[in-house]
Amino acid sequence: MSGVRTWLAEPHEAEPVARLLVAFRNHLAPGVPTPAPGSQGGLAAPAGGRRALEGSPGVPTPAPGSQGGLAAPAGGRRAPERSPWPSDNAILAAVERLMEDPQTEYLLAARDGDSPPAGVIQLRYRFSVWTAAPDCWLEDLFVSAEARRSGCGAALVSLALERAALRGCRRIELDTNEDNEPALALYRRMGFSEHSKTSGARDLFLGRRIEPAAD
């Protein structure tokens, strides 16, 4: 990890954070649902408008006539477009909103002092009755392809542990896919386990989707 630089992202760094999350979205794209037509990624621009992320450095934009990067198949018919979800601008708006929340932090990593951010992690804090202290939830750990195996991931998790300790947390938790063996290996190496709450059976993370309320 020598040379890797990590730091707490400041509000003015919302765009580099968002660019990394756009790359993360694209990495996960095959399993990500698409937004409803005309939904603008689910987030409307607030009064005064937020900065647009499309076209900013590091975020590819479709070439004119490229149909969003999808080539027309033989016969001249266009392939159906599949808009990325959330949209680039929705991600930026969400990052800016979260960075205004004192219970949320983004951490960034670069391979060295001269390189741009290549890794990101989000931390969210909430108070726990059972530990009489804040809990830290670690999510959205992502390192760009060109920076993998450089130590950025481990350095980000190390900084996350430091930040959680500084906030007085007694516990830090996360979820990951059981097939994501590189991530599991990293987290276990950093001391995470399926038995952080109890010494018996494994801790399980459960979830359920909630449909939007009808108007």
Coordinates of C-alpha atoms in Angstrom, one line a residue:
M1 CA 0.0 0.0 0.0
S2 CA 3.0 2.3 -0.1
G3 CA 2.2 5.3 -2.1
V4 CA -1.6 4.9 -1.9
R5 CA -3.3 8.1 -0.7
T6 CA -6.6 8.1 1.0
W7 CA -8.7 11.0 2.4
L8 CA -12.1 12.1 3.5
A9 CA -13.9 13.6 0.5
E10 CA -15.0 17.3 0.9
P11 CA -18.2 18.7 -0.6
H12 CA -16.4 20.2 -3.5
E13 CA -15.3 16.6 -4.5
A14 CA -18.8 15.4 -5.2
E15 CA -18.0 15.1 -8.9
P16 CA -15.0 12.7 -8.5
V17 CA -17.1 10.7 -6.1
A18 CA -20.0 10.6 -8.6
R19 CA -17.7 9.6 -11.5
L20 CA -16.5 6.6 -9.6
L21 CA -20.0 5.6 -8.7
V22 CA -21.0 5.9 -12.3
A23 CA -18.2 3.5 -13.1
F24 CA -19.5 1.2 -10.4
R25 CA -23.0 1.4 -11.9
N26 CA -21.6 0.5 -15.3
H27 CA -19.7 -2.4 -13.7
L28 CA -23.0 -3.7 -12.2
A29 CA -25.1 -2.7 -15.3
P30 CA -26.3 -6.1 -16.4
G31 CA -28.3 -6.6 -13.2
V32 CA -29.5 -3.0 -12.7
P33 CA -33.1 -2.1 -13.6
T34 CA -33.8 0.7 -16.0
P35 CA -35.9 3.8 -15.1
A36 CA -39.3 4.5 -16.4
P37 CA -39.4 6.6 -19.6
G38 CA -39.0 10.3 -18.8
S39 CA -38.1 9.7 -15.2
Q40 CA -34.7 11.4 -15.5
G41 CA -33.2 8.6 -13.4
G42 CA -35.7 9.2 -10.6
L43 CA -34.4 12.5 -9.5
A44 CA -35.6 15.8 -10.8
A45 CA -33.2 18.7 -10.8
P46 CA -33.9 21.0 -7.8
A47 CA -34.5 24.7 -8.0
G48 CA -31.5 26.4 -9.4
G49 CA -30.3 23.2 -10.9
R50 CA -27.4 21.0 -10.0
R51 CA -24.3 20.6 -12.0
A52 CA -24.5 18.1 -14.8
L53 CA -22.1 15.2 -14.7
E54 CA -22.4 14.0 -18.3
G55 CA -19.5 15.3 -20.4
S56 CA -17.3 16.0 -17.4
P57 CA -13.8 14.5 -17.5
G58 CA -13.8 10.8 -17.0
V59 CA -17.4 10.2 -18.0
P60 CA -17.9 9.0 -21.5
T61 CA -20.7 10.5 -23.6
P62 CA -22.3 8.9 -26.7
A63 CA -21.0 10.2 -30.0
P64 CA -23.5 12.1 -32.1
G65 CA -25.7 9.6 -33.9
S66 CA -24.4 6.7 -31.8
Q67 CA -27.8 5.9 -30.3
G68 CA -26.4 6.0 -26.8
G69 CA -23.5 3.8 -27.8
L70 CA -25.7 1.0 -29.3
A71 CA -24.9 0.3 -33.0
A72 CA -27.7 -0.3 -35.4
P73 CA -27.9 -4.0 -36.3
A74 CA -27.9 -5.3 -39.8
G75 CA -31.1 -4.3 -41.6
G76 CA -31.0 -0.8 -40.3
R77 CA -33.2 -1.2 -37.2
R78 CA -31.9 0.3 -34.0
A79 CA -31.4 -2.0 -31.0
P80 CA -33.7 -0.9 -28.1
E81 CA -32.0 1.6 -25.9
R82 CA -31.3 0.7 -22.3
S83 CA -30.8 3.9 -20.3
P84 CA -28.4 3.5 -17.4
W85 CA -30.0 3.6 -14.0
P86 CA -29.5 5.6 -12.0
S87 CA -28.6 8.3 -14.5
D88 CA -25.2 10.0 -14.3
N89 CA -26.9 13.2 -13.1
A90 CA -29.1 11.3 -10.6
I91 CA -26.0 9.8 -9.1
L92 CA -24.3 13.3 -8.8
A93 CA -27.4 14.8 -7.2
A94 CA -27.6 11.9 -4.7
V95 CA -23.9 12.3 -3.8
E96 CA -24.3 16.0 -3.3
R97 CA -27.4 15.4 -1.1
L98 CA -25.6 12.7 1.0
M99 CA -22.5 14.9 1.4
E100 CA -24.7 17.5 3.2
D101 CA -25.7 14.8 5.7
P102 CA -23.5 14.8 8.8
Q103 CA -24.1 11.1 9.2
T104 CA -22.7 10.2 5.8
E105 CA -19.0 10.3 4.6
Y106 CA -17.3 9.4 1.4
L107 CA -13.7 8.4 1.4
L108 CA -11.4 8.5 -1.7
A109 CA -8.2 6.7 -2.7
A110 CA -5.6 7.3 -5.3
R111 CA -2.6 5.2 -6.3
D112 CA -0.2 8.0 -5.4
G113 CA -0.1 11.7 -4.7
D114 CA -0.1 12.6 -8.4
S115 CA -3.0 10.3 -9.5
P116 CA -6.7 11.1 -9.6
P117 CA -9.1 9.4 -7.3
A118 CA -9.5 5.7 -8.3
G119 CA -11.4 4.3 -5.4
V120 CA -14.4 5.3 -3.2
I121 CA -16.2 4.0 -0.2
Q122 CA -19.3 5.3 1.6
L123 CA -19.9 5.3 5.3
R124 CA -23.2 5.9 7.0
Y125 CA -23.7 6.3 10.8
R126 CA -26.6 5.6 13.1
F127 CA -26.9 5.3 16.9
S128 CA -27.5 1.8 18.3
V129 CA -29.5 1.0 21.4
W130 CA -27.5 -2.2 21.9
T131 CA -24.0 -0.7 21.9
A132 CA -25.0 2.8 23.3
A133 CA -22.8 4.1 20.5
P134 CA -23.0 4.8 16.8
D135 CA -22.9 1.9 14.3
C136 CA -21.1 2.4 11.0
W137 CA -22.4 0.9 7.8
L138 CA -19.9 0.4 5.0
E139 CA -21.2 0.4 1.4
D140 CA -20.3 1.2 -2.2
L141 CA -16.6 0.1 -2.0
F142 CA -15.4 0.4 -5.6
V143 CA -11.9 0.6 -7.1
S144 CA -11.5 1.3 -10.8
A145 CA -10.2 -1.4 -13.0
E146 CA -6.8 0.2 -13.7
A147 CA -6.2 0.6 -9.9
R148 CA -7.1 -2.9 -8.7
R149 CA -4.4 -4.8 -6.9
S150 CA -2.7 -1.5 -6.1
G151 CA -3.8 -1.6 -2.4
C152 CA -6.5 1.1 -2.8
G153 CA -9.2 -1.2 -1.6
A154 CA -7.4 -2.3 1.6
A155 CA -6.3 1.3 2.2
L156 CA -10.0 2.5 1.9
V157 CA -11.2 -0.1 4.4
S158 CA -8.4 0.8 6.8
L159 CA -9.4 4.5 6.7
A160 CA -13.0 3.4 7.1
L161 CA -12.1 1.7 10.3
E162 CA -10.2 4.8 11.5
R163 CA -13.1 7.1 10.7
A164 CA -15.6 4.8 12.5
A165 CA -13.3 4.7 15.6
L166 CA -13.1 8.5 15.5
R167 CA -16.9 8.7 15.5
G168 CA -17.0 6.5 18.6
C169 CA -18.5 3.5 16.8
R170 CA -18.4 0.1 18.4
R171 CA -19.3 -1.8 15.3
I172 CA -18.9 -1.6 11.5
E173 CA -21.0 -3.7 9.2
L174 CA -21.4 -4.4 5.5
D175 CA -23.0 -6.7 3.0
T176 CA -21.5 -8.4 -0.1
N177 CA -22.4 -11.1 -2.5
E178 CA -21.2 -14.5 -1.4
D179 CA -19.9 -15.1 -4.9
N180 CA -17.7 -12.0 -4.7
E181 CA -14.6 -13.9 -3.5
P182 CA -12.1 -11.1 -3.9
A183 CA -14.2 -8.8 -1.7
L184 CA -14.8 -11.5 0.8
A185 CA -11.1 -12.2 1.0
L186 CA -10.3 -8.5 1.5
Y187 CA -12.9 -8.1 4.2
R188 CA -11.9 -11.2 6.1
R189 CA -8.3 -10.1 5.9
M190 CA -9.4 -6.8 7.5
G191 CA -11.1 -8.6 10.4
F192 CA -14.7 -8.8 9.2
S193 CA -16.7 -12.0 9.7
E194 CA -20.2 -13.5 9.7
H195 CA -20.0 -13.7 13.5
S196 CA -19.5 -10.1 14.5
K197 CA -22.7 -10.0 16.6
T198 CA -22.8 -13.5 18.0
S199 CA -20.4 -16.4 18.5
G200 CA -23.0 -19.0 17.4
A201 CA -24.7 -19.1 14.1
R202 CA -23.7 -16.8 11.2
D203 CA -25.1 -13.3 10.9
L204 CA -27.4 -13.0 7.8
F205 CA -28.3 -9.9 5.9
L206 CA -31.9 -9.9 4.7
G207 CA -33.7 -7.5 2.4
R208 CA -37.0 -6.9 0.6
R209 CA -37.9 -4.6 -2.2
I210 CA -40.7 -2.0 -1.6
E211 CA -42.9 -1.0 -4.4
P212 CA -43.5 2.8 -4.8
A213 CA -46.8 3.9 -3.1
A214 CA -49.6 4.5 -5.5
D215 CA -50.5 8.2 -6.1

